[in-house]
Structures are given as structure tokens and as C-alpha cells.
Short mmCIF file of C-alpha atoms in Angstrom, two decimals:
data_model
loop_
_atom_site.label_atom_id
_atom_site.label_comp_id
_atom_site.label_asym_id
_atom_site.label_seq_id
_atom_site.Cartn_x
_atom_site.Cartn_y
_atom_site.Cartn_z
CA MET A 84 62.61 165.97 181.44
CA THR A 85 64.64 162.91 180.01
CA GLN A 86 63.38 161.64 176.69
CA THR A 87 62.84 157.79 176.75
CA ILE A 88 64.54 156.12 173.97
CA GLU A 89 62.93 153.03 172.50
CA ILE A 90 65.33 150.07 172.38
CA LYS A 91 64.88 147.80 169.41
CA ALA A 92 66.82 144.79 168.16
CA LEU A 93 69.05 145.40 165.26
CA ASP A 94 67.93 144.60 161.68
CA THR A 95 71.34 143.62 160.62
CA ALA A 96 71.08 140.07 159.13
CA THR A 97 72.87 137.18 160.92
CA PHE A 98 76.23 136.44 159.34
CA HIS A 99 76.29 139.87 157.57
CA ALA A 100 78.56 142.81 158.30
CA VAL A 101 77.83 145.86 160.20
CA PRO A 102 75.98 148.47 158.01
CA PRO A 103 78.66 150.80 156.42
CA ALA A 104 79.02 154.24 157.37
CA PRO A 105 77.53 156.86 154.98
CA GLY A 106 79.82 157.22 152.07
CA HIS A 107 81.59 153.95 152.58
CA ASN A 108 81.46 150.84 150.45
CA GLY A 109 80.24 147.69 152.35
CA GLN A 110 81.77 145.35 149.87
CA HIS A 111 85.05 145.24 151.76
CA SER A 112 83.60 145.01 155.31
CA ILE A 113 85.68 143.21 157.95
CA THR A 114 82.86 142.52 160.39
CA THR A 115 80.15 140.22 160.91
CA HIS A 116 76.93 140.06 163.09
CA MET A 117 76.52 136.96 165.19
CA PRO A 118 73.67 137.84 167.60
CA GLY A 119 73.29 136.21 170.93
CA TRP A 120 75.20 133.84 173.27
CA ASP A 121 74.09 130.61 171.59
CA MET A 122 75.37 131.90 168.21
CA MET A 123 78.79 132.65 169.84
CA LEU A 124 78.94 129.06 171.39
CA GLU A 125 78.35 127.66 167.87
CA PHE A 126 81.18 129.77 166.62
CA THR A 127 83.48 128.26 169.09
CA LYS A 128 82.82 124.68 167.85
CA LYS A 129 84.60 125.67 164.47
CA GLN A 130 82.51 123.40 162.37
CA PRO A 131 82.88 124.03 158.64
CA GLU A 132 79.02 123.82 158.13
CA PHE A 133 78.64 126.73 160.49
CA PHE A 134 81.46 128.86 158.93
CA ALA A 135 79.99 128.14 155.46
CA LYS A 136 76.97 130.32 156.55
CA PHE A 137 78.98 133.52 156.91
CA VAL A 138 78.33 136.08 154.08
CA ASP A 139 80.86 138.52 155.82
CA MET A 140 83.72 137.95 158.35
CA TYR A 141 86.89 139.08 159.66
CA PRO A 142 89.18 138.18 156.46
CA ARG A 143 91.95 136.65 158.58
CA PHE A 144 89.47 134.23 160.21
CA ILE A 145 87.67 133.33 156.97
CA PRO A 146 88.94 134.48 153.46
CA HIS A 147 86.90 137.56 152.17
CA LYS A 148 83.94 136.58 149.91
CA ASP A 149 85.83 138.39 147.02
CA ILE A 150 88.91 136.24 147.58
CA LYS A 151 86.76 133.10 147.53
CA LYS A 152 85.27 134.28 144.12
CA LEU A 153 88.78 134.72 142.92
CA THR A 154 89.84 131.20 144.01
CA GLY A 155 86.82 129.85 142.45
CA ALA A 156 87.42 131.50 139.12
CA VAL A 157 91.32 130.61 138.96
CA LEU A 158 90.37 126.89 139.87
CA LYS A 159 87.70 126.76 137.35
CA HIS A 160 90.17 128.36 134.81
CA LEU A 161 92.83 125.76 135.50
CA LYS A 162 90.26 122.95 135.63
CA ALA A 163 91.85 122.16 139.19
CA GLU A 164 89.22 119.87 140.44
CA GLY A 165 89.48 118.92 144.05
CA GLN A 166 91.98 121.63 144.73
CA PHE A 167 91.98 124.73 146.75
CA CYS A 168 94.46 127.65 146.78
CA LEU A 169 95.25 130.64 148.95
CA PHE A 170 96.75 133.88 147.50
CA PHE A 171 99.83 135.65 148.79
CA PRO A 172 101.65 138.82 147.56
CA ARG A 173 105.15 137.17 147.03
CA TYR A 174 106.79 133.80 146.37
CA GLU A 175 108.72 134.10 149.76
CA VAL A 176 105.41 134.33 151.54
CA ALA A 177 104.00 131.23 149.67
CA VAL A 178 107.22 129.31 150.65
CA ALA A 179 106.78 130.27 154.28
CA CYS A 180 103.14 128.83 154.15
CA ILE A 181 104.39 125.64 152.81
CA ASN A 182 107.24 125.36 155.27
CA PHE A 183 104.96 126.03 158.29
CA VAL A 184 102.17 123.51 157.22
CA THR A 185 104.59 120.76 156.07
CA ALA A 186 106.90 120.86 159.07
CA GLU A 187 107.65 117.42 160.48
CA LYS A 188 106.49 118.51 163.81
CA ARG A 189 104.19 121.44 163.37
CA THR A 190 104.34 124.14 166.16
CA ASP A 191 100.67 124.62 166.26
CA GLY A 192 100.18 120.93 167.02
CA LEU A 193 98.34 120.11 163.92
CA ASP A 194 99.11 117.20 161.41
CA SER A 195 101.73 117.88 158.76
CA VAL A 196 100.66 118.24 155.11
CA PRO A 197 102.73 116.13 152.69
CA LYS A 198 104.96 118.26 150.66
CA ASP A 199 104.21 116.51 147.65
CA VAL A 200 100.57 117.53 147.61
CA MET A 201 101.48 121.36 147.81
CA SER A 202 102.75 123.62 145.07
CA ILE A 203 103.28 127.27 144.36
CA ARG A 204 102.02 128.86 141.14
CA ALA A 205 102.51 132.52 140.08
CA PHE A 206 99.87 134.45 138.03
CA GLU A 207 99.73 137.95 136.58
CA PHE A 208 96.50 139.79 136.04
CA GLN A 209 97.11 143.64 136.26
CA SER A 210 98.99 142.74 139.51
CA ARG A 211 101.29 139.70 140.20
CA VAL A 212 100.25 137.19 143.04
CA HIS A 213 101.50 133.81 144.13
CA ALA A 214 99.20 131.01 145.01
CA VAL A 215 99.81 127.99 147.20
CA PHE A 216 97.71 124.99 145.93
CA PHE A 217 96.63 121.92 147.99
CA PRO A 218 93.79 119.25 148.15
CA MET A 219 90.53 120.59 149.20
CA ASP A 220 90.47 118.08 152.26
CA LYS A 221 93.72 119.69 153.62
CA MET A 222 92.19 123.27 153.91
CA ARG A 223 91.77 122.83 157.75
CA LEU A 224 95.65 122.18 158.05
CA VAL A 225 96.72 124.95 155.74
CA MET A 226 94.44 127.66 156.96
CA PRO A 227 96.20 128.40 160.26
CA PHE A 228 98.97 130.19 158.31
CA TRP A 229 96.58 132.40 156.76
CA THR A 230 94.92 133.17 160.01
CA PHE A 231 97.78 133.61 162.38
CA ALA A 232 100.55 135.34 160.20
CA GLY A 233 97.91 137.46 158.35
CA VAL A 234 99.93 137.75 155.18
CA GLY A 235 97.44 136.82 152.66
CA ILE A 236 96.23 139.22 149.76
CA SER A 237 93.37 141.71 150.55
CA SER A 238 89.98 141.79 149.27
CA ARG A 239 90.58 144.83 147.03
CA LEU A 240 93.58 143.13 145.35
CA GLY A 241 91.32 140.21 144.79
CA VAL A 242 88.65 142.34 143.13
CA GLU A 243 91.21 144.02 141.02
CA CYS A 244 92.32 140.42 139.94
CA LEU A 245 88.70 139.25 139.25
CA GLU A 246 88.22 142.33 137.06
CA ASN A 247 91.14 141.44 135.01
CA MET A 248 90.51 137.71 134.50
CA ASN A 249 90.82 138.21 130.81
CA LEU A 250 94.57 139.16 131.35
CA LEU A 251 95.26 136.00 133.54
CA LYS A 252 98.64 134.62 132.48
CA GLU A 253 100.53 131.86 134.49
CA LEU A 254 104.16 132.62 134.84
CA SER A 255 106.82 129.92 134.35
CA ASP A 256 109.03 131.49 136.82
CA VAL A 257 107.32 131.10 140.21
CA THR A 258 109.99 133.07 141.92
CA VAL A 259 109.23 136.37 139.86
CA ALA A 260 109.00 139.41 142.17
CA PRO A 261 105.81 141.30 142.30
CA LYS A 262 105.78 144.82 140.90
CA ASP A 263 106.70 147.67 143.21
CA SER A 264 103.64 148.84 145.35
CA ASP A 265 105.31 151.80 146.86
CA SER A 266 102.83 154.24 145.44
CA THR A 267 102.11 157.86 146.32
CA SER A 268 99.43 156.65 148.54
CA HIS A 269 101.94 154.68 150.38
CA GLN A 270 104.26 157.63 150.90
CA LEU A 271 101.46 159.86 152.10
CA LEU A 272 100.15 157.19 154.47
CA ARG A 273 103.68 156.85 155.98
CA GLN A 274 104.05 160.50 156.42
CA ARG A 275 100.60 160.85 158.06
CA ILE A 276 101.59 158.20 160.57
CA ALA A 277 104.79 159.68 161.35
CA ASN A 278 103.15 163.17 161.80
CA LEU A 279 100.75 161.48 164.26
CA LEU A 280 103.44 159.76 166.11
CA GLU A 281 105.28 163.01 166.75
CA ARG A 282 101.86 165.13 167.33
CA ALA A 283 101.71 166.63 170.89
CA PRO A 284 104.47 164.29 172.45
CA ALA A 285 104.11 163.23 175.97
CA GLY A 286 107.19 164.63 178.04
CA PRO A 287 109.94 166.73 176.56
CA PRO A 288 110.52 167.00 172.82
CA ARG A 289 112.58 164.32 171.25
CA LYS A 290 115.90 165.31 169.71
CA GLU A 291 115.34 162.81 166.90
CA LYS A 292 112.17 163.14 165.07
CA ILE A 293 110.66 160.05 163.27
CA SER A 294 110.41 160.39 159.52
CA LYS A 295 108.03 158.41 156.99
CA ASP A 296 111.21 156.43 156.02
CA ASP A 297 110.99 154.91 159.72
CA VAL A 298 107.48 153.76 159.08
CA TYR A 299 106.67 150.45 157.51
CA LEU A 300 103.35 149.24 156.18
CA TYR A 301 101.95 145.79 156.19
CA GLN A 302 98.82 144.19 154.99
CA THR A 303 97.28 143.51 158.42
CA GLY A 304 97.98 144.37 162.03
CA MET A 305 99.15 140.58 162.61
CA ALA A 306 101.44 140.65 159.53
CA ALA A 307 103.31 143.66 161.31
CA ILE A 308 103.64 141.50 164.41
CA TYR A 309 104.74 138.36 162.34
CA TYR A 310 107.41 140.24 160.32
CA ILE A 311 108.75 142.30 163.31
CA HIS A 312 108.99 139.04 165.51
CA ASN A 313 110.87 137.25 162.76
CA LEU A 314 113.11 140.16 162.11
CA LEU A 315 114.07 140.49 165.87
CA GLY A 316 115.02 136.67 165.72
CA LYS A 317 117.69 137.49 163.12
CA TRP A 318 118.85 140.49 165.23
CA LYS A 319 120.07 138.79 168.15
CA ASN A 320 121.67 136.15 165.91
CA ASN A 321 121.04 133.56 168.63
CA SER A 322 118.44 130.80 167.68
CA ASN A 323 117.79 130.27 171.46
CA SER A 324 116.93 133.88 172.37
CA LYS A 325 113.29 133.84 173.54
CA THR A 326 110.53 136.47 173.39
CA VAL A 327 108.53 137.78 176.36
CA MET A 328 105.00 138.87 176.22
CA PHE A 329 104.37 141.12 179.19
CA GLY A 330 100.60 141.54 179.69
CA LEU A 331 97.48 140.09 177.97
CA PRO A 332 97.67 140.65 174.16
CA PHE A 333 95.22 139.80 171.47
CA HIS A 334 94.63 136.09 171.63
CA GLN A 335 96.51 135.23 168.35
CA THR A 336 99.55 137.46 169.11
CA ILE A 337 100.86 134.99 171.63
CA HIS A 338 100.35 132.20 169.05
CA VAL A 339 102.67 133.96 166.61
CA PHE A 340 105.51 133.99 169.31
CA GLU A 341 104.73 130.31 170.08
CA TYR A 342 104.75 128.93 166.39
CA TRP A 343 107.71 131.01 165.09
CA GLY A 344 110.95 131.09 166.96
CA PRO A 345 112.51 129.34 170.10
CA GLY A 346 109.72 130.12 172.55
CA VAL A 347 107.95 132.78 174.50
CA ARG A 348 107.80 133.53 178.39
CA PHE A 349 104.14 134.86 179.01
CA LEU A 350 103.48 137.24 181.90
CA PRO A 351 99.79 137.87 181.37
CA LEU A 352 99.03 140.27 184.29
CA GLY A 353 101.35 143.05 182.90
CA THR A 354 102.56 143.96 186.36
CA GLU A 355 105.01 140.95 187.16
CA ILE A 356 108.27 143.16 186.97
CA ASP A 357 110.05 141.08 189.52
CA GLU A 358 109.31 137.78 187.75
CA LEU A 359 110.35 139.41 184.49
CA GLN A 360 113.70 140.69 185.94
CA SER A 361 114.50 137.24 187.28
CA PHE A 362 113.78 135.59 183.85
CA LEU A 363 115.90 138.10 182.04
CA LYS A 364 118.81 137.57 184.54
CA SER A 365 118.64 133.86 184.20
CA GLU A 366 118.45 133.82 180.40
CA ALA A 367 121.45 136.24 180.13
CA ALA A 368 123.42 133.87 182.46
CA ALA A 369 122.55 130.98 180.40
CA GLY A 370 123.90 132.70 177.28
CA THR A 371 120.40 133.06 175.73
CA PRO A 372 119.57 136.64 176.38
CA VAL A 373 116.05 137.59 175.74
CA GLN A 374 115.62 139.13 172.16
CA ALA A 375 112.35 141.25 172.85
CA VAL A 376 109.74 142.06 175.32
CA TRP A 377 106.34 142.96 173.84
CA THR A 378 103.54 144.71 175.65
CA GLU A 379 100.17 145.91 174.45
CA PHE A 380 99.21 149.48 175.70
CA GLN A 381 96.57 148.79 177.10
CA SER A 382 96.14 145.04 177.41
CA ASN A 383 93.46 143.17 175.61
CA PRO A 384 90.73 142.72 177.07
CA LEU A 385 91.43 143.90 180.70
CA LEU A 386 92.99 147.46 179.72
CA VAL A 387 95.96 147.18 181.96
CA SER A 388 98.60 149.72 181.34
CA SER A 389 102.12 148.35 181.95
CA ASP A 390 104.94 150.28 183.54
CA LEU A 391 106.67 151.14 180.37
CA LYS A 392 109.26 153.31 182.19
CA LYS A 393 110.39 150.31 184.20
CA LEU A 394 110.47 148.12 180.94
CA ARG A 395 112.65 150.70 179.28
CA GLU A 396 115.05 150.54 182.16
CA LEU A 397 115.13 146.70 181.89
CA ALA A 398 115.58 146.97 178.09
CA ASP A 399 118.64 149.30 178.54
CA GLN A 400 120.02 146.76 181.18
CA TYR A 401 119.45 143.63 179.46
CA LYS A 402 119.74 144.91 175.85
CA PHE A 403 116.54 143.61 174.59
CA ALA A 404 114.11 145.32 172.03
CA LEU A 405 111.04 146.75 173.66
CA VAL A 406 108.04 146.55 171.29
CA VAL A 407 104.88 148.38 172.11
CA ASP A 408 101.66 147.59 170.40
CA ASP A 409 99.69 150.70 170.81
CA THR A 410 96.43 149.63 168.92
CA ILE A 411 93.96 149.84 171.82
CA GLY A 412 95.44 153.09 173.41
CA SER A 413 95.66 154.42 169.83
CA PHE A 414 98.40 156.83 168.88
CA ALA A 415 96.00 159.74 168.90
CA ASN A 416 95.79 159.37 172.68
CA VAL A 417 99.19 157.85 173.65
CA ASP A 418 102.70 158.69 172.82
CA VAL A 419 105.02 155.49 173.38
CA LEU A 420 107.56 156.35 170.65
CA GLY A 421 109.98 157.83 173.28
CA VAL A 422 110.07 154.77 175.32
CA ALA A 423 109.78 151.93 172.88
CA ASP A 424 112.25 150.88 170.38
CA LEU A 425 109.59 149.76 167.92
CA VAL A 426 105.86 150.71 167.84
CA VAL A 427 103.41 148.28 166.12
CA THR A 428 99.81 149.33 165.23
CA SER A 429 96.86 147.67 163.77
CA LEU A 430 95.71 150.38 161.44
CA THR A 431 92.52 148.30 160.96
CA LYS A 432 91.04 149.46 164.25
CA SER A 433 90.42 153.07 165.22
CA PHE A 434 92.88 154.66 162.83
CA SER A 435 90.74 153.48 159.96
CA GLY A 436 87.52 153.47 161.94
CA TYR A 437 85.10 152.33 159.38
CA ALA A 438 85.73 148.49 159.39
CA ASP A 439 86.28 148.29 155.57
CA VAL A 440 90.17 147.93 155.28
CA MET A 441 92.97 145.90 156.71
CA GLY A 442 96.62 147.01 157.42
CA GLY A 443 99.16 147.53 159.95
CA SER A 444 102.38 149.62 160.63
CA ALA A 445 105.64 149.23 162.50
CA ALA A 446 107.62 152.39 163.37
CA VAL A 447 111.22 152.18 164.54
CA SER A 448 112.22 155.03 166.78
CA PRO A 449 115.09 157.14 165.77
CA SER A 450 115.73 157.81 169.53
CA SER A 451 116.12 154.08 170.09
CA ARG A 452 119.68 152.89 171.29
CA ILE A 453 119.29 150.05 168.73
CA TYR A 454 117.94 152.10 165.91
CA LEU A 455 121.17 151.74 163.77
CA GLU A 456 120.99 148.03 164.55
CA LEU A 457 117.48 147.52 163.57
CA LYS A 458 117.17 149.99 160.54
CA PRO A 459 119.45 148.04 158.39
CA LEU A 460 117.67 144.73 159.04
CA LEU A 461 114.26 146.36 158.27
CA GLU A 462 115.61 147.86 154.99
CA LYS A 463 117.04 144.50 153.86
CA ASP A 464 113.94 142.43 154.60
CA TYR A 465 111.08 144.69 154.34
CA HIS A 466 108.55 144.37 151.32
CA ASP A 467 105.70 146.65 151.04
CA ASP A 468 102.82 144.23 150.65
CA LEU A 469 100.06 146.72 151.34
CA PHE A 470 97.93 146.97 148.19
CA SER A 471 97.81 150.54 146.81
CA GLY A 472 93.93 150.45 146.83
CA ASP A 473 93.97 149.81 150.56
CA ALA A 474 96.57 152.63 151.15
CA GLU A 475 94.15 154.88 149.43
CA ILE A 476 91.29 153.85 151.70
CA PHE A 477 93.36 154.20 154.70
CA LEU A 478 94.17 157.90 153.60
CA LYS A 479 90.48 158.64 153.22
CA ASN A 480 89.33 156.97 156.30
CA SER A 481 91.95 158.43 158.65
CA GLU A 482 91.21 162.09 157.52
CA ASP A 483 88.73 162.38 160.48
CA TYR A 484 90.90 160.19 162.82
CA LEU A 485 91.10 162.81 165.60
CA SER A 486 87.48 163.75 165.45
CA ARG A 487 86.27 160.22 165.48
CA THR A 488 88.65 159.37 168.37
CA THR A 489 87.12 162.29 170.32
CA ILE A 490 83.56 160.70 170.11
CA LEU A 491 84.91 157.26 170.83
CA ASN A 492 86.83 158.32 173.97
CA ASN A 493 83.84 160.25 175.18
CA ASN A 494 81.39 157.49 174.56
CA ALA A 495 83.63 154.96 176.19
CA ALA A 496 84.30 157.15 179.27
CA ALA A 497 80.60 157.97 179.82
CA LEU A 498 79.66 154.36 179.69
CA VAL A 499 82.38 153.30 181.88
CA LYS A 500 81.67 156.02 184.47
CA TRP A 501 77.90 155.21 184.64
CA LEU A 502 78.67 151.19 184.88
CA HIS A 503 81.37 151.77 187.42
CA ASP A 504 78.95 153.69 189.48
CA LEU A 505 76.60 150.60 189.36
CA THR A 506 79.27 148.46 190.90
CA LYS A 507 78.68 150.11 194.17
CA ASP A 508 74.95 149.31 194.01
CA PRO A 509 74.39 145.81 195.70
CA LYS A 510 71.25 145.30 193.66
CA SER A 511 72.93 145.68 190.30
CA SER A 512 74.41 142.76 188.27
CA VAL A 513 77.52 144.90 187.13
CA LYS A 514 80.43 143.52 189.29
CA ARG A 515 83.36 145.24 187.67
CA VAL A 516 84.41 147.44 184.77
CA TYR A 517 87.92 147.28 183.11
CA TYR A 518 89.12 150.69 181.55
CA PRO A 519 92.22 152.87 182.27
CA THR A 520 90.08 155.43 184.12
CA VAL A 521 89.10 152.99 186.82
CA SER A 522 92.34 150.70 186.85
CA PRO A 523 94.91 150.75 189.36
CA THR A 524 97.51 151.16 186.62
CA LEU A 525 95.91 154.43 185.47
CA GLU A 526 99.07 156.43 186.37
CA ASN A 527 101.06 154.27 184.00
CA TYR A 528 98.74 155.26 181.25
CA ASN A 529 98.72 158.95 182.06
CA VAL A 530 102.50 159.20 181.85
CA TYR A 531 102.18 158.66 178.20
CA LYS A 532 98.91 160.27 177.35
CA ARG A 533 99.53 162.96 174.76
CA ALA A 534 99.40 166.76 175.55
CA THR A 535 96.03 168.51 175.06
CA THR A 536 95.93 170.75 171.97
CA THR A 537 93.33 173.25 170.74
CA ASP A 538 92.15 170.48 168.14
CA PHE A 539 92.12 167.49 170.34
CA THR A 540 91.80 166.25 173.86
CA PRO A 541 93.34 162.89 174.42
CA GLY A 542 91.37 160.27 176.25
CA TYR A 543 91.53 156.38 176.99
CA GLY A 544 90.20 154.77 173.91
CA CYS A 545 87.21 152.90 172.56
CA LEU A 546 87.61 149.76 174.43
CA PHE A 547 86.39 148.43 177.78
CA SER A 548 85.31 145.17 179.42
CA ILE A 549 82.35 144.68 181.88
CA GLU A 550 82.12 141.79 184.33
CA LEU A 551 78.76 140.57 185.46
CA ASP A 552 78.02 138.78 188.63
CA SER A 553 77.02 135.23 187.30
CA VAL A 554 77.05 133.45 183.97
CA GLU A 555 73.27 133.66 183.78
CA ALA A 556 73.37 137.37 184.19
CA THR A 557 76.14 137.55 181.52
CA ILE A 558 73.86 135.59 179.08
CA ALA A 559 70.81 137.70 179.93
CA PHE A 560 72.78 140.87 179.48
CA TYR A 561 74.51 139.98 176.19
CA ASN A 562 71.28 138.50 174.57
CA ASN A 563 69.56 141.75 175.23
CA LEU A 564 72.40 144.15 174.63
CA HIS A 565 71.15 145.58 171.24
CA VAL A 566 74.47 146.38 169.55
CA HIS A 567 76.20 144.45 167.09
CA HIS A 568 77.80 141.14 168.26
CA GLY A 569 81.04 140.06 166.80
CA PRO A 570 84.89 140.52 166.72
CA HIS A 571 86.65 143.64 165.85
CA LEU A 572 87.25 146.90 167.59
CA GLY A 573 87.51 150.74 166.80
CA ALA A 574 84.63 150.44 164.30
CA HIS A 575 82.04 153.18 163.60
CA ARG A 576 79.16 150.98 165.36
CA THR A 577 79.43 149.53 168.76
CA LEU A 578 80.62 145.89 168.99
CA ALA A 579 80.25 143.45 171.91
CA LEU A 580 81.85 139.98 172.21
CA PRO A 581 82.10 137.45 175.08
CA TYR A 582 85.81 137.57 174.42
CA VAL A 583 86.94 135.20 177.12
CA LYS A 584 84.31 132.54 176.49
CA ALA A 585 84.73 132.77 172.64
CA LEU A 586 88.52 132.62 172.55
CA TYR A 587 89.31 130.45 175.75
CA ILE A 588 86.35 128.25 175.93
CA ASP A 589 88.35 125.08 176.56
CA GLU A 590 90.81 126.78 178.96
CA LEU A 591 88.41 128.79 181.32
CA GLU A 592 90.05 127.53 184.51
CA LYS A 593 93.63 127.96 183.08
CA VAL A 594 93.08 131.64 182.33
CA LYS A 595 91.33 132.50 185.56
CA PRO A 596 94.58 133.45 187.36
CA MET A 597 95.17 135.97 184.43
CA GLY A 598 92.06 137.65 185.56
CA LEU A 599 89.97 136.35 182.75
CA GLU A 600 86.36 135.19 183.52
CA GLU A 601 83.59 133.92 181.34
CA THR A 602 81.44 136.58 182.97
CA GLN A 603 83.27 139.27 181.07
CA LEU A 604 82.13 141.00 177.94
CA ARG A 605 84.36 143.10 175.79
CA ILE A 606 82.84 146.29 174.32
CA SER A 607 84.28 148.47 171.59
CA VAL A 608 82.16 151.71 171.44
CA GLY A 609 81.18 153.15 168.16
CA LEU A 610 80.08 156.69 167.07
CA GLU A 611 76.59 156.58 168.18
CA ASP A 612 74.78 159.11 170.33
CA THR A 613 75.98 158.91 174.03
CA ASP A 614 72.63 158.87 175.57
CA GLU A 615 71.43 156.39 173.22
CA LEU A 616 74.15 153.99 174.16
CA ILE A 617 73.52 154.41 177.74
CA GLU A 618 69.82 153.59 177.21
CA THR A 619 70.75 150.42 175.16
CA PHE A 620 73.07 149.31 178.09
CA LYS A 621 70.47 150.16 180.61
CA TYR A 622 67.85 148.03 178.89
CA ALA A 623 70.16 145.01 178.77
CA LEU A 624 70.89 145.39 182.58
CA THR A 625 67.25 145.08 183.37
CA PHE A 626 67.35 141.51 181.94
CA SER A 627 70.79 140.75 183.81
CA ASP A 628 69.61 142.23 187.09
CA ALA A 629 66.49 140.01 186.88
CA ALA A 630 68.57 136.90 186.09
CA GLY A 631 70.52 137.61 189.18
CA LYS A 632 67.48 137.79 191.40
CA GLU A 633 66.18 134.57 190.06
CA ASN A 634 69.38 132.85 191.10
#
């Protein structure tokens, strides 16, 4: 006899973080809980009054509360009334911020900030940081750099600075370099990533194995994308060489390609091979060969697996760099190192798994035909800006990466199977489910799924999307789906988000040809009991099914 599980609304306070896992410090949480459809609609309006209510939030969207405290303490110490500042790890990053927001014609379409109201100041606590100062009323115009580039300091570095305010000293030379952050934790973290990238490879063993020296760390996943994209712009030495985004990426990734560089060709379905080939051919004929093709494996949020084998063939033919972001597939499950020139990963997600630290990595494949071209560029331009305290947390969190991934894989697969079966029931409000196991691109994924070992059976990741049969049903389902509501994926708790409605609210008709619908919800499963999760979804479906009948 199946035990009935009582479904209760969560007791997590609105605008507060998902409760931390046992043994983890919630101070550095990178999540927030925004329960209900109406709350999400308020979020899309981007009103300062609404954002001021957040106690916790993803720190690229809104600076972490400890960064805010540091800002307040420094401004008070300097008696800088009417000013605000953003903290960066190096002078060069602060300069990049000013250059972006003061450009005569900003690539993000916002008004330029006058250069004479902005300044850079360098401070030393225990660590060295650089701050960009500007009038408080210009914050809306400066924050996009923090959000999209993802290169601000972390909350743990902010706390270290706060704890050492008594040591605060302003440096006369604002160009002074930071102290070396390449700690033992950084070296161990690089080695762990390298080991995982070579673990149980898909296909034949590679002649050249990746080493820790081929792995580069960044303070966020977006920072890894930002820096690698800019690096590839220098590689071609052609200021007109564009980037291609093949398949749907995380919403802000495409903006990095639009805001920095000569432009991007966006092929959102991830299946437009013929169109890609035509574009590559025309750009090469025009003397502006494409510098890079990026793809997420799988795509976000529709979980399409692009044909990496074909992309590799085109990369060899047209001499571009193939960059694969394996964040959603996760390198526990998929091995793309043998086909990609560069593998970019948001370590913030399932690698960390506990939603309390941010970071990213980029790995250059020693098997790549352009390895000897890319490696010197990376060595010349790279700076390890990942705070040592964050590297230590990544090491701790990732100790159970494989065992956690097993639970995430199993929970997602079970929910997807159950929901997909409902799509065959005409009485159900479930219209479609998006996940590799029910995707027409499944075979593309399976080619790069890692081999099974005695300690781990690879799967298909923690993320899926569900599409309901009407907006009314979607709202009813979401409002009664008693999991946490908010951005992020790969956490220890399940998170739901009306991803399309939240991020494309003003472009809903424009994105429909991409397969995106406002009736879709993105789900990142957590480590909860599988039966409990199914009962939670079943409960929500009673409301969406009823909403469908009423209409």
C-alpha cells in the first residue's frame, strides 16, 4: 500500500535563501525564494523598490549582502556621500567596467555614464581590491557590467575585507597588482577538475591527457565565458571575426557575445547545421572567418543536444574554435573534451551542489588542433581571480559530486518518465516534457555520455522543463508546486522557475520560433526523496488539470 505524503507549503521566507544543507553555512547562499507567479511578474519589472526587499539573491544579479555591507563600510570610512562603488579583484577589471559603461555608444543600449563622474581607487585590507566609484544615481547604468561579465569580488572576499577594516589602507598607485591567489586549494581544485575530465572517457582513450595546468579558474561561470570569449577575439587577430551561438544558451551568455566583440550569429534551435555551414562559408569568403562556435550541452532550457561530431568537422574545415559549455550535462555525466577545443563549466551548479559558492572553469584540450595557439594566449592573459576561500569550499563541496549526481540524475529521470507518460493522457494538462531521454536529439547526447564504472553510472542531469497546455494551467501548477521558486540549478533543493516568462517577458512572440513558450517551467531537481517529489508534482497537477477543465 502506497503511503500518502502530505504536501505542505514551504516555510522558507520570501526573499530569503533556500535552507542550507546540513553542515553548510547559509551566509553565502546564492539562491532566493520568490513564491508564486505574481511574485515572478513583479521581479520582471526590475523596480528598485522590489529589489530592495531581497535578503538573499544570486550575487551577479544583486550584490551579496556582505558585499553591500563592505560597500557601506568603505563609503562611510571615506565620507563619500552620494557615492556608490563596486569592488573588483584587479585594476584591469575596474578599467574594463569604466570603458563599458562610459562608451559613447553602449553596446547594451543604455545611456553612457560620463567619464568624469567615475574613478578607480585601490584598497588593501588583508587582501587587495579595486573599487569603481560613481554617483549613486548612476547605479542602474553601471550594474550591467557586474551582472553580465560576472567579474566582481565574491562574498567571502567581502567578509574577509569587512573583518579587516582596521587594516584598511588606500593605495596611492591604483594600478598595483593583487597578491598571488594561486593557493594550494587552487592547485588541488584544478587537479580534481582535470581528473574528472579524464574520468571514464566516452570513446577511445585520448593520446593526450589534460593536466591541471590546462584548467583555468574564474570567480563565476559567466566570468569564464566573458574571458574566454574576449581571448578568442584576440586569437583570430581579425576585429571583424564573429562568434556563433549554436543552440539556446543561458539568457545572459548571448548578451556577452553581443556586448563584447564584433557580433554574434544566433542559431537557437541547435539543429541548423545547413544554415551554420552557409554562414561559415560566406564569412570565410568575405575575409572575416568565424572565430568560435559555442554550444551548451544540453541547451537551456529545452535540453537539446547538438551534433558535436558535425560541429567538430566544421571546426576543422573552417578553422574556428569549438567551445562547449557542459554545465547542464555536467562533466560527471558527459565527456566533451575529445571533441571540443575548450570546455567551459559553471562550477557554481551541480559540481558545487550546495548553492553557497560561485566559480567557473575553462579547460583547453591538449588534443585540440589549436592547443599550441590557445595555450600561450591563456598563459599571457590569465589571472586567477577566484578567492582562495571559495576554492576551499569548492573542494569541500565537490567531494560528494558523483554520489550527489547519481541522486540528481535519478530524481530527474523518474519525474520526467512519470510526466512524459501523462502527455499521452488527454485529460492531463501536461503537454510536453523536455529532457534528453525524451528528446529527438538523445543519440547526440549518448555519443558523449561517459562509460559506466563500478562507482558511478552516468545519466542525463538535474534539469528538465515541463510545458502545460494553457497559461491558466501553468499559473495554477506553479502556484501550487511546493518546491522553492527562483533562479539557479544544480542545488541540493529543487528549484522551479517560469524561465521563459521571467527572462523573455517582452519578447514572447519573438522567441516562439525558438521553441520557447510562456507555458513552460524550468525545473532543477534536488536531493529530496524521489517519491516525495513525485507526490509534490502530482499535487500541483490537480490544480493545473482543474484549471484546464474550467477553460
